[in-house]
CSV table of C-alpha atoms in Angstrom, one decimal:
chain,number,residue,atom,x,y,z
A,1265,UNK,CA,31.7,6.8,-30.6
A,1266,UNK,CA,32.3,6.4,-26.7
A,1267,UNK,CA,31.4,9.5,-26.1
A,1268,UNK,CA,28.8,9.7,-28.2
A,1269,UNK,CA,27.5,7.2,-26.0
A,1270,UNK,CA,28.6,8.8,-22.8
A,1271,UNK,CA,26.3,11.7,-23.5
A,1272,UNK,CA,23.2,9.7,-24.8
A,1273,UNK,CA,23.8,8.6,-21.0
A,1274,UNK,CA,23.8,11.3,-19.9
A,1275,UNK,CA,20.7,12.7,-21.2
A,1276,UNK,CA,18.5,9.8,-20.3
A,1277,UNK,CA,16.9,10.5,-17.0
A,1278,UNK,CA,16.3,7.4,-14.5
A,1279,UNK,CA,12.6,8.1,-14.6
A,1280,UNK,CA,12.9,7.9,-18.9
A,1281,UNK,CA,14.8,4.9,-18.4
A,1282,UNK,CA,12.5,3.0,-16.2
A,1283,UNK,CA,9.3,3.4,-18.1
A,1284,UNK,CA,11.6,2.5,-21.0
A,1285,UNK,CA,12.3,-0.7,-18.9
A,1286,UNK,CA,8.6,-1.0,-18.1
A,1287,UNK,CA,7.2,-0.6,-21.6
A,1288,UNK,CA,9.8,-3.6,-22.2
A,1289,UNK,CA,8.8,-5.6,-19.4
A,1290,UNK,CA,4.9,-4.9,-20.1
A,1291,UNK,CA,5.8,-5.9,-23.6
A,1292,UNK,CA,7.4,-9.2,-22.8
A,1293,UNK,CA,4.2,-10.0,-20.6
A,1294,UNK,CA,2.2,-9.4,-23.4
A,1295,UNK,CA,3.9,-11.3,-25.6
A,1296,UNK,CA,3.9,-14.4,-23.5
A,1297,UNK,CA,-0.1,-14.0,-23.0
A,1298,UNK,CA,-0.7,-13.4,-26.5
A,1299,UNK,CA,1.0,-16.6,-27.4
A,1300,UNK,CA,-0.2,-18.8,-25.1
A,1301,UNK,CA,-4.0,-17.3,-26.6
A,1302,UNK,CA,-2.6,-18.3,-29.9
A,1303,UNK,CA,-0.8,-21.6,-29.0
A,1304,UNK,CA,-3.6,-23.0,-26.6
A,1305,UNK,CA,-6.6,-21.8,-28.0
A,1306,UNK,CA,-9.5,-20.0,-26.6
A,1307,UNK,CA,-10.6,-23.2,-24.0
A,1308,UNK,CA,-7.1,-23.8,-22.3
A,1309,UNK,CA,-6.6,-20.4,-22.5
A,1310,UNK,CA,-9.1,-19.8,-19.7
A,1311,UNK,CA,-7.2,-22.2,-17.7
A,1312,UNK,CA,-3.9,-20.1,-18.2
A,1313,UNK,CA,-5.8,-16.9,-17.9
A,1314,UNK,CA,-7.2,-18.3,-13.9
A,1315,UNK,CA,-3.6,-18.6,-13.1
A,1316,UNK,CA,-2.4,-15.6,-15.0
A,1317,UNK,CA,-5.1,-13.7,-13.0
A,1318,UNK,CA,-4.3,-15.2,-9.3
A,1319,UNK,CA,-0.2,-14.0,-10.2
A,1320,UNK,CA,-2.2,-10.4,-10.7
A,1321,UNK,CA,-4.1,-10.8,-7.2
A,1322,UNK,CA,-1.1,-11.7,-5.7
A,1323,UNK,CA,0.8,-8.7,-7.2
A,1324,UNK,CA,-1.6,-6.8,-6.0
A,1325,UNK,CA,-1.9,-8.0,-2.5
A,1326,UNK,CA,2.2,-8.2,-2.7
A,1327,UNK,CA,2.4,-4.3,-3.4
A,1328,UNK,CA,0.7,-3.5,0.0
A,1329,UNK,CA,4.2,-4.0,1.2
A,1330,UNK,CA,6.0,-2.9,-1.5
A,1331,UNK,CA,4.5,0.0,-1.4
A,1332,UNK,CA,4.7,0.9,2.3
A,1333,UNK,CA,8.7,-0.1,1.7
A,1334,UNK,CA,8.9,2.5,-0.6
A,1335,UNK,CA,7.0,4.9,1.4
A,1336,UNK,CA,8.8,4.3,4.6
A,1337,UNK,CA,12.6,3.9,2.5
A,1338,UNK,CA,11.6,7.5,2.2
A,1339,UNK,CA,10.8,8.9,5.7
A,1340,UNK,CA,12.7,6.6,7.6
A,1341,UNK,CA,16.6,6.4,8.1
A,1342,UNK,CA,19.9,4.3,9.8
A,1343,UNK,CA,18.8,2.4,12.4
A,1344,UNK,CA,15.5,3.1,12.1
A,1345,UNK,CA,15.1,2.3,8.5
A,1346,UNK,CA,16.9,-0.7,9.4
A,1347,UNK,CA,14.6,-1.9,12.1
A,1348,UNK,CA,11.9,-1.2,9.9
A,1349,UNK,CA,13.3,-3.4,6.5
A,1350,UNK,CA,14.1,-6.1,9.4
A,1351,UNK,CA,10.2,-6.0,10.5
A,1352,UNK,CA,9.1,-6.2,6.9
A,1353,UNK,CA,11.1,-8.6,5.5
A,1354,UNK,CA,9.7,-10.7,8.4
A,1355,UNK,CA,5.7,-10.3,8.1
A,1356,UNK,CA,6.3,-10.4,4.4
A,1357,UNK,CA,7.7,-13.7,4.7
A,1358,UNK,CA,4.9,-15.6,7.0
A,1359,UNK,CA,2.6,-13.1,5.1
A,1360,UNK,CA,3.7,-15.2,2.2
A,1361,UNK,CA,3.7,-18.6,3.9
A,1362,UNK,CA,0.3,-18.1,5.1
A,1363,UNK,CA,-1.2,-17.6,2.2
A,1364,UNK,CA,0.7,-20.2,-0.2
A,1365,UNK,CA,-0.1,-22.5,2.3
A,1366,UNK,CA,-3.6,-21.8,1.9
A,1367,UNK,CA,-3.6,-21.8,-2.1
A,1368,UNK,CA,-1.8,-25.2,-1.7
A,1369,UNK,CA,-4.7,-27.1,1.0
A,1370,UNK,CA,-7.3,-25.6,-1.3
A,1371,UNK,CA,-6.0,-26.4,-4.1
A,1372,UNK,CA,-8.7,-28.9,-5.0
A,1373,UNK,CA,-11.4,-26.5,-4.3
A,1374,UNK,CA,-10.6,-23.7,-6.1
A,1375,UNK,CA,-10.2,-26.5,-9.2
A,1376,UNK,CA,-13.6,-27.3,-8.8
A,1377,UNK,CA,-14.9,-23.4,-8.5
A,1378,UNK,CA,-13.4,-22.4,-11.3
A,1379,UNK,CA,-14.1,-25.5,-13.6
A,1380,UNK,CA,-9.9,-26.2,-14.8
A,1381,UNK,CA,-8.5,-29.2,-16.0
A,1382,UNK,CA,-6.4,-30.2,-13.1
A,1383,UNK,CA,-5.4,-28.6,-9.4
A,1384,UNK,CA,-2.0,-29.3,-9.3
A,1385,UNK,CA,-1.6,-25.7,-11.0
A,1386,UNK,CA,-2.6,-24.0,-7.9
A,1387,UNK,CA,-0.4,-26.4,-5.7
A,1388,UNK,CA,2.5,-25.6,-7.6
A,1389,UNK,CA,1.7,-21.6,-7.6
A,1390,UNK,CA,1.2,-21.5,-3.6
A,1391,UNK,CA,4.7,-23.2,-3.4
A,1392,UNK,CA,6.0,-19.8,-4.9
A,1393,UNK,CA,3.7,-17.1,-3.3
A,1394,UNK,CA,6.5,-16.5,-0.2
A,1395,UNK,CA,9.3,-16.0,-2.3
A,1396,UNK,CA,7.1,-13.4,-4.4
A,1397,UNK,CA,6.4,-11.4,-0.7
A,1398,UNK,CA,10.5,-11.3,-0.4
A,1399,UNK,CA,10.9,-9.9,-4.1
A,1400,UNK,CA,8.0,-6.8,-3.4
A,1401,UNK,CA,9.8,-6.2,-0.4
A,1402,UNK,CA,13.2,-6.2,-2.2
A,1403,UNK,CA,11.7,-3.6,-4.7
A,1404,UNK,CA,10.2,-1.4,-2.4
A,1405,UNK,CA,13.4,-0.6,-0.9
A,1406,UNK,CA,14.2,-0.2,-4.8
A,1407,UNK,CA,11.6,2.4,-5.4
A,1408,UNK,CA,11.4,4.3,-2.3
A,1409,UNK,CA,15.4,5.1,-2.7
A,1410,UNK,CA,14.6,5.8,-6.5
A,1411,UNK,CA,17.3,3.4,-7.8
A,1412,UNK,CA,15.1,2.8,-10.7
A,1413,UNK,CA,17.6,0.8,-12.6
A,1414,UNK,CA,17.8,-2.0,-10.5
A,1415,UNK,CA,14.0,-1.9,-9.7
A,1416,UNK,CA,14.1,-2.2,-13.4
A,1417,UNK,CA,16.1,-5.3,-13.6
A,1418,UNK,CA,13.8,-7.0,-11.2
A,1419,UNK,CA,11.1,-6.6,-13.1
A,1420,UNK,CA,13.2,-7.8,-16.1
A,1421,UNK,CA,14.8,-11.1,-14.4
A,1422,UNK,CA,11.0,-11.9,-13.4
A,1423,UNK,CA,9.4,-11.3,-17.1
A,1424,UNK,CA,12.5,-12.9,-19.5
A,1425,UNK,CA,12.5,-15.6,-17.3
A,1426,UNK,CA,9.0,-16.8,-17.2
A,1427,UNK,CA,8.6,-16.1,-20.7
A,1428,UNK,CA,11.7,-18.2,-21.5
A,1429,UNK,CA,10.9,-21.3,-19.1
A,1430,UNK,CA,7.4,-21.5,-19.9
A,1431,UNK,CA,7.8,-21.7,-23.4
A,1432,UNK,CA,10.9,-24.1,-23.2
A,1433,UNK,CA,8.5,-26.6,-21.3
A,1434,UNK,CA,5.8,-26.2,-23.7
A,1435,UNK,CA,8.2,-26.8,-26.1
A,1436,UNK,CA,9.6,-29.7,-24.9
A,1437,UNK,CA,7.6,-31.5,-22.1
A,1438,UNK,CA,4.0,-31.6,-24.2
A,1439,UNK,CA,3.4,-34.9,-22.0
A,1440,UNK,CA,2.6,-32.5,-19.2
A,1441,UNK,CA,-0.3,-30.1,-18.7
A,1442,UNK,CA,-0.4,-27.0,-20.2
A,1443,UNK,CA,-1.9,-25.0,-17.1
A,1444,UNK,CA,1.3,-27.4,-15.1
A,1445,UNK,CA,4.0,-26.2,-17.3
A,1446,UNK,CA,2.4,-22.8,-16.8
A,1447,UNK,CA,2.6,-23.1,-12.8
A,1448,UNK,CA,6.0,-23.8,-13.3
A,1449,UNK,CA,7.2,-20.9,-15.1
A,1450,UNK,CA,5.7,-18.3,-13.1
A,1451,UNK,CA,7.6,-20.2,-9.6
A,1452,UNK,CA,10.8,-19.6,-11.2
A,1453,UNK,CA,10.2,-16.2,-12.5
A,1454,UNK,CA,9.6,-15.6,-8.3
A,1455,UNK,CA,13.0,-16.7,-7.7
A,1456,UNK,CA,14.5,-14.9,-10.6
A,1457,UNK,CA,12.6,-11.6,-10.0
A,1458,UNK,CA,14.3,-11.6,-5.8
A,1459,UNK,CA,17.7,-10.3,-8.2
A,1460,UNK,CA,19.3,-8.2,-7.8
A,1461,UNK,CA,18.3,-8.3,-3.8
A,1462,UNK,CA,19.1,-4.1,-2.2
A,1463,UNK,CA,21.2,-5.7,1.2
A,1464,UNK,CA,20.9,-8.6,3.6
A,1465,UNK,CA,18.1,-7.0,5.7
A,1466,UNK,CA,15.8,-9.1,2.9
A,1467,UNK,CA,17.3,-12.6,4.0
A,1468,UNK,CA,17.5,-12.1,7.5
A,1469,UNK,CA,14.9,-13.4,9.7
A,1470,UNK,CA,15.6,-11.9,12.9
A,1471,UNK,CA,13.0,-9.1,13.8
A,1472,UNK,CA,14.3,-6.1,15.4
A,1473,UNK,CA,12.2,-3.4,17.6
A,1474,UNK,CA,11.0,-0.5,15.5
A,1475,UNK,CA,9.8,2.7,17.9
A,1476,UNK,CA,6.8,2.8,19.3
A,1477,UNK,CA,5.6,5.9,16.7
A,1478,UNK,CA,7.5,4.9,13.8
A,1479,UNK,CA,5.9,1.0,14.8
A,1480,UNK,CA,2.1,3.2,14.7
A,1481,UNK,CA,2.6,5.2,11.3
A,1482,UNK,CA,3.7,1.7,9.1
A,1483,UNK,CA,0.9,0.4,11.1
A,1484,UNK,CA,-1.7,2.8,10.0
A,1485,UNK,CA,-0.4,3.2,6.2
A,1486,UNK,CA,0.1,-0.6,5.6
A,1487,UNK,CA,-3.8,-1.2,7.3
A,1488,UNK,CA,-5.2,1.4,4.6
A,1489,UNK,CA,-2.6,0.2,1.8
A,1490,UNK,CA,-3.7,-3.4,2.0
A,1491,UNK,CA,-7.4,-2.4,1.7
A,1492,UNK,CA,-7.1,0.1,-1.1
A,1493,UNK,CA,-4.8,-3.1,-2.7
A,1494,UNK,CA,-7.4,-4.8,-2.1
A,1495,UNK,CA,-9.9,-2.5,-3.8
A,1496,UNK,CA,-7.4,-2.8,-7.1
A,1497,UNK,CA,-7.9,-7.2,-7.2
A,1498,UNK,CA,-11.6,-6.8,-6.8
A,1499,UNK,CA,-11.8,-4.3,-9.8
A,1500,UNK,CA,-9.1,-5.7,-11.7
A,1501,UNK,CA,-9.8,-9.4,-11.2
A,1502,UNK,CA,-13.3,-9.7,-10.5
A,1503,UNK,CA,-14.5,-9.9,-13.8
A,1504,UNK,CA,-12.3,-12.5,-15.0
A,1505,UNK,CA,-13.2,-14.7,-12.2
A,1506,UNK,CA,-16.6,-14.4,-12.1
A,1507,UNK,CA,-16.8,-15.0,-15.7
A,1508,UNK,CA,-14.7,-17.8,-15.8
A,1509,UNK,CA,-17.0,-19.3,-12.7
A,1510,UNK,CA,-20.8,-18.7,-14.9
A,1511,UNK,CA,-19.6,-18.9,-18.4
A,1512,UNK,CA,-18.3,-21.9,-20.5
A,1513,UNK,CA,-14.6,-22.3,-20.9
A,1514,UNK,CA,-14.4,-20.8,-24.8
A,1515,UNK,CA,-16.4,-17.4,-23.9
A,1516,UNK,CA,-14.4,-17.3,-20.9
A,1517,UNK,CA,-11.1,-18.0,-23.1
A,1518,UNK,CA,-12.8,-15.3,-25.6
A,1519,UNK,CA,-13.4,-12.6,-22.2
A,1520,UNK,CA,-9.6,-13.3,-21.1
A,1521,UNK,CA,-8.4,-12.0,-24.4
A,1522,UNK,CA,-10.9,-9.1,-24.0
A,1523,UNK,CA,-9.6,-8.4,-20.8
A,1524,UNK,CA,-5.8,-8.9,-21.6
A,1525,UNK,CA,-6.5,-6.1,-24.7
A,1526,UNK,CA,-8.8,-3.5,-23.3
A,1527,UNK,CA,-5.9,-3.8,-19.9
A,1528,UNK,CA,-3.0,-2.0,-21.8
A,1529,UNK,CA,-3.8,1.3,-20.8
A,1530,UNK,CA,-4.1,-0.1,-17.2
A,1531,UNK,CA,-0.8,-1.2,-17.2
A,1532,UNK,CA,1.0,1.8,-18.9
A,1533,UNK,CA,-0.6,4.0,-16.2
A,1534,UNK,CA,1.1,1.9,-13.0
A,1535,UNK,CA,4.5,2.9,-14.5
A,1536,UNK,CA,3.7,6.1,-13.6
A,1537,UNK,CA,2.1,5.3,-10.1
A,1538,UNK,CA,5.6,3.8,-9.5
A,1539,UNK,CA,7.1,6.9,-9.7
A,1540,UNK,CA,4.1,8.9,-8.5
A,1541,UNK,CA,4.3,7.4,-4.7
A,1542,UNK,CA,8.1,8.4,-3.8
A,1543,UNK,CA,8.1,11.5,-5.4
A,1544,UNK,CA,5.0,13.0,-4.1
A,1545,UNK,CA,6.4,11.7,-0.6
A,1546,UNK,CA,9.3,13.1,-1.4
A,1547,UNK,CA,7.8,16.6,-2.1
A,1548,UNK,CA,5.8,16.7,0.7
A,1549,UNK,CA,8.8,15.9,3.3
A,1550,UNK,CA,10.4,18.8,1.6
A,1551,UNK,CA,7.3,21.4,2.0
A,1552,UNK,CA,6.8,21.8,-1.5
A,1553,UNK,CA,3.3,21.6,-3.3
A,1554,UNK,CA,2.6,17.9,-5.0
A,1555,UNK,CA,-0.1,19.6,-7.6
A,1556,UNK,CA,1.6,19.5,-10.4
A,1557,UNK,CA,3.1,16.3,-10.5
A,1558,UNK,CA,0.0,15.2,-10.3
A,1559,UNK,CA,-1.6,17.0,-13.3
A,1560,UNK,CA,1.1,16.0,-15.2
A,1561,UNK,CA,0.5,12.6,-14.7
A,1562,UNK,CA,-3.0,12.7,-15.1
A,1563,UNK,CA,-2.6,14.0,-18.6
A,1564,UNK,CA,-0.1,11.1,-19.8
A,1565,UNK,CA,-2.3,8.7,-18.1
A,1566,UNK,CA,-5.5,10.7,-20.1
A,1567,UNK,CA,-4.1,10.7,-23.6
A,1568,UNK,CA,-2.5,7.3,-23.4
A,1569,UNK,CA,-6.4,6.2,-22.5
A,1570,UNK,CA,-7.9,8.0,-25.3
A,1571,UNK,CA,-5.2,6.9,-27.9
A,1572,UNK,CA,-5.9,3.4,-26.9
A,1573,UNK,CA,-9.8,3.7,-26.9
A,1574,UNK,CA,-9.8,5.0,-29.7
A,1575,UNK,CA,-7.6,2.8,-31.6
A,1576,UNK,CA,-9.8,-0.3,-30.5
A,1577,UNK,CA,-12.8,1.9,-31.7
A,1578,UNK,CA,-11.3,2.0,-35.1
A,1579,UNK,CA,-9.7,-1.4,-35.2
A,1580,UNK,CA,-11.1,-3.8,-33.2
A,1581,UNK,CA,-10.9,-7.0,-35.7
A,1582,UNK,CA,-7.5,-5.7,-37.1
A,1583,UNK,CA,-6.1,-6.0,-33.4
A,1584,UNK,CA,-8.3,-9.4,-32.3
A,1585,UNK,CA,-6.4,-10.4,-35.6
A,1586,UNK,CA,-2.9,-9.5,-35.1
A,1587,UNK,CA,-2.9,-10.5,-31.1
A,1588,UNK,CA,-4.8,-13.8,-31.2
A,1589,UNK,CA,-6.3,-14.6,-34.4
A,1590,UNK,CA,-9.4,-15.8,-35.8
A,1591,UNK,CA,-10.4,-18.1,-33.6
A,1592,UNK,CA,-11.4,-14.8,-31.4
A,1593,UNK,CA,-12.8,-12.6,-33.7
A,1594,UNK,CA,-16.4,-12.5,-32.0
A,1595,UNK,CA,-15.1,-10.5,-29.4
A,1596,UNK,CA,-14.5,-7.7,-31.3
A,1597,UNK,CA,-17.6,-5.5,-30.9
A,1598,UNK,CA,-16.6,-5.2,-26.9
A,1599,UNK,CA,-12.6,-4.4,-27.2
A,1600,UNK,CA,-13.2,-0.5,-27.4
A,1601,UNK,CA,-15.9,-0.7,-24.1
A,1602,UNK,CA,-14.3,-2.9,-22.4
A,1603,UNK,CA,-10.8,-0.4,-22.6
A,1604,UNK,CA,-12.9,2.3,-21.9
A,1605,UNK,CA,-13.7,1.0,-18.8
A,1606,UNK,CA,-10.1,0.1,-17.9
A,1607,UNK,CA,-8.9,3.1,-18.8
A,1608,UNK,CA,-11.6,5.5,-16.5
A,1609,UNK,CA,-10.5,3.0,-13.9
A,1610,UNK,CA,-6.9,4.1,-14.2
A,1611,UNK,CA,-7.3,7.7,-14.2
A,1612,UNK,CA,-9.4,7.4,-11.1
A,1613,UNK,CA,-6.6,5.2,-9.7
A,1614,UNK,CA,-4.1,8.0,-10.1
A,1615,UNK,CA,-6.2,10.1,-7.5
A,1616,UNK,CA,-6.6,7.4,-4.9
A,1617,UNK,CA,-2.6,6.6,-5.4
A,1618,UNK,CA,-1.5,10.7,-4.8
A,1619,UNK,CA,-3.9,10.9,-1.9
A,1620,UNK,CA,-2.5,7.9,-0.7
A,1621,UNK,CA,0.6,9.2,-0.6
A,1622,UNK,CA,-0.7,12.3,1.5
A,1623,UNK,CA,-2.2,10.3,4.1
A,1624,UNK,CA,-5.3,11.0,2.6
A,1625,UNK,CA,-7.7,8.3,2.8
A,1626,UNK,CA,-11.3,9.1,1.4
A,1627,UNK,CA,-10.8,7.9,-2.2
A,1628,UNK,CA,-9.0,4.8,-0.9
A,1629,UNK,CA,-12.5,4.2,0.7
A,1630,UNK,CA,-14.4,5.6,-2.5
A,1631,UNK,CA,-12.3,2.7,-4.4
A,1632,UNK,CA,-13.3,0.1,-2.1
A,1633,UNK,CA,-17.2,0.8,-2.2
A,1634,UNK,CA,-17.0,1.1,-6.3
A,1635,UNK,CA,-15.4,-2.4,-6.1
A,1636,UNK,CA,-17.8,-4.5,-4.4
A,1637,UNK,CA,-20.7,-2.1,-6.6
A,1638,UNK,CA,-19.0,-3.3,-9.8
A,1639,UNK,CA,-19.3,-7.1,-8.0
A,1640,UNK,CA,-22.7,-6.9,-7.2
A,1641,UNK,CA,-23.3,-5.7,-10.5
A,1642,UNK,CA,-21.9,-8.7,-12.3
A,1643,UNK,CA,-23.9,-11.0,-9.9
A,1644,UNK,CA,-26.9,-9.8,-10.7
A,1645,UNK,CA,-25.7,-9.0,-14.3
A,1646,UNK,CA,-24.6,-11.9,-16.2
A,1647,UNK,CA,-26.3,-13.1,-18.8
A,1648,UNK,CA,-24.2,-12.0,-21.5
A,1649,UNK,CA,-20.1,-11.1,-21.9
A,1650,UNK,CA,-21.4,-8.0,-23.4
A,1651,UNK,CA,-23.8,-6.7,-20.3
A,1652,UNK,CA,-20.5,-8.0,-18.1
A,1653,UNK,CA,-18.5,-5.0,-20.0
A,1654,UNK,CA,-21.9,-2.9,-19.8
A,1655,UNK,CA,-21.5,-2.9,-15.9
A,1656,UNK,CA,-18.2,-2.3,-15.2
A,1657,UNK,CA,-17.9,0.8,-17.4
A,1658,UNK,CA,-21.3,2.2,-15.3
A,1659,UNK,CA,-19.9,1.8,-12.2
A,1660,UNK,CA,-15.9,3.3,-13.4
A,1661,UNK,CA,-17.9,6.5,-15.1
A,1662,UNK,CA,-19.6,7.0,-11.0
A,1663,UNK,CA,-15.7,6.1,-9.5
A,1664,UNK,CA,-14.3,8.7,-11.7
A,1665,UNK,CA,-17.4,10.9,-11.0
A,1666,UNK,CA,-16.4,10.7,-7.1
A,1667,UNK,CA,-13.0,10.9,-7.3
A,1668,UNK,CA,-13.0,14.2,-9.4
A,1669,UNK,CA,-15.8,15.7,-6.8
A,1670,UNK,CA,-13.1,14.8,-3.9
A,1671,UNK,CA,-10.6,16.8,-5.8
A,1672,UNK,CA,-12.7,19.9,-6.5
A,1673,UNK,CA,-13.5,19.5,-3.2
A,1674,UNK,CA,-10.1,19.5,-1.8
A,1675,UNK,CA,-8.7,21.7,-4.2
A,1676,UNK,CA,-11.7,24.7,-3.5
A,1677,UNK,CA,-10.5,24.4,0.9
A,1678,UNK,CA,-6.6,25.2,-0.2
């Protein structure tokens, strides 16, 4: 039986066992949203979704320096790679400060924008943006070295344990607020998710001098990284937002379960960004042409999207049903549009990621001026959830439209 089990080992590859670990992860997220839609109904389930949606803007804006970890963990090495981790670490961390610091002063204001029940929510979130800046930086040293199982287990520690602490609190404090107890299980998934930590370069606060070059290229790659980031929270987040800001608080619960559906494919296709990044960096350093691990992903990430749109096509109430119940049944007619949307966005997201990793910055750019096209469009387009969903799937169809002219383009010079 051992080794029966020895060989079953051997045959799974890291990369097979880390989007196993991702699926599981992804899973477990689900699974806490999908209750809490069940549990709290469609009108404090907008509440939940507003702070369900700032933990995505700050993954996003987090994985400007996971990223550049990663990228950097690749090129760099010994005392250099050192010096580097040290820098990090360090603007992560007042990176982090900064900005929970700001959630926490405006705490009351952003109550008031987007129409919750209470703003102690957002004071207790900022408390636990910096420790969420160490834990990116802790995984990008993860993913850039490609030890995928303990990247894995970050991921794990941060999803089992908000999953279990929320519900526990909801189980047994029901004297507190639901969007509180909420608050309170995504800060201690942050300090779960910083194990396990790579080496002490994460908790040490002492900056040490990178070279002047070196200094210039994470310079230039983290400038272009944090904007294409934020490209990703304006497309990804926008909606949500502004939807929770003009609508009542049951369409916006019934939009957040829209949103949460039609996002699967989304969220399958950044495991394979994950690995896209190092290796394509990888292949590069090593002279070797990138092409093909790129079509390969684009095809998993292109019948995962089809599979999925289709299946909501087919099925919408059956799914509405199983995931949230009755109570959001109206929303049916949208589920397939609104995945279509999501899942154009992430095939066009696989280009800007690979170019990305080339130092390649046009559909970075391309992303960023589709973004503030698909916010314009909501601003001006808002008078029903349905012409919400309308919009966003015109302006993905011209992203992908772009993005596949860039790589004709590109792919015609070589």
């Amino acid at each position: 039986m051992e080794i029966a089990l020895q060989k079953i080992r051997k045959k799974i590859q890291p990369e097979q066992l880390f989007m196993l670990s991702v699926l599981l992860v992804n899973g477990g997220n689900y699974l806490y949203n999908l209750v809490l839609g069940r549990v709290l109904g469609p009108e404090k389930f907008a509440d939940a979704a507003i702070l369900i949606t700032f933990l995505l803007v700050l993954s996003f804006v987090a994985m400007t320096f996971q990223l550049v970890t990663a990228k950097f963990s690749v090129v760099f090495e010994k005392s250099v790679f050192t010096a580097f981790i040290s820098n990090t670490f360090r603007n992560a961390l007042i990176t982090g400060i900064v900005l929970g610091i700001a959630i926490v002063f405006f705490a009351t204001n952003l109550q008031h924008f987007f129409k919750t029940t209470s703003s102690n929510m957002f004071v207790v979130f900022g408390l636990g943006v910096p420790f969420y800046f160490l834990m990116s930086v802790n995984r990008g040293i993860f993913q850039g070295k490609k030890e995928l199982k303990s990247l894995s287990v970050t991921y794990q520690t941060e999803m089992i344990s908000r999953l279990g602490i929320t519900f526990l609190l909801l189980a047994f404090l029901q004297v507190l607020d639901t969007s509180l107890v909420i608050a309170i299980g995504i800060f201690c998934s942050f300090i779960f998710g910083l194990f396990p930590f790579k080496n002490k370069q994460i908790f040490q606060l002492k900056s040490i001098a990178l070279p002047i070059t070196e200094k210039k290229l994470v310079k230039n790659f983290f400038i272009i990284t944090a904007f294409y980031e934020l490209t990703q929270i304006v497309i990804n987040n926008s909606d949500i937002l502004l939807v929770k800001h003009y609508f009542e608080a049951h369409e916006a619960g019934l939009y957040a379960s829209l949103a949460l559906i039609g996002r699967v494919v989304y969220f399958i296709a950044w495991m394979f960004v994950m690995l896209l990044l190092p290796s394509v960096i990888q292949l590069k350093k090593e002279g070797k042409s990138t092409l093909p691990i790129l079509i390969k992903y684009l095809g998993y990430i292109a019948f995962i999207a089809i599979t999925i749109v289709a299946g909501c096509y087919l099925f919408p109430e059956t799914i509405i049903k199983l995931l949230f119940g009755n109570e959001y049944l109206v929303i049916a007619p949208l589920l397939w549009k609104y995945a279509l949307a999501t899942g154009i966005f992430a095939i066009s997201n696989i280009f800007a990621y690979y170019y990305l990793s080339l130092d390649k910055y046009v559909p970075v750019v391309l992303s960023g001026l589709f973004g503030m096209l698909q916010i314009v469009l909501i601003l001006f387009f808002h008078e029903s959830l349905a012409q919400v969903v309308y919009v966003q799937i015109f302006a993905m169809i011209l992203l992908l439209i772009v993005q596949l002219s860039y790589f004709f383009y590109k792919d015609a010079k070589r």
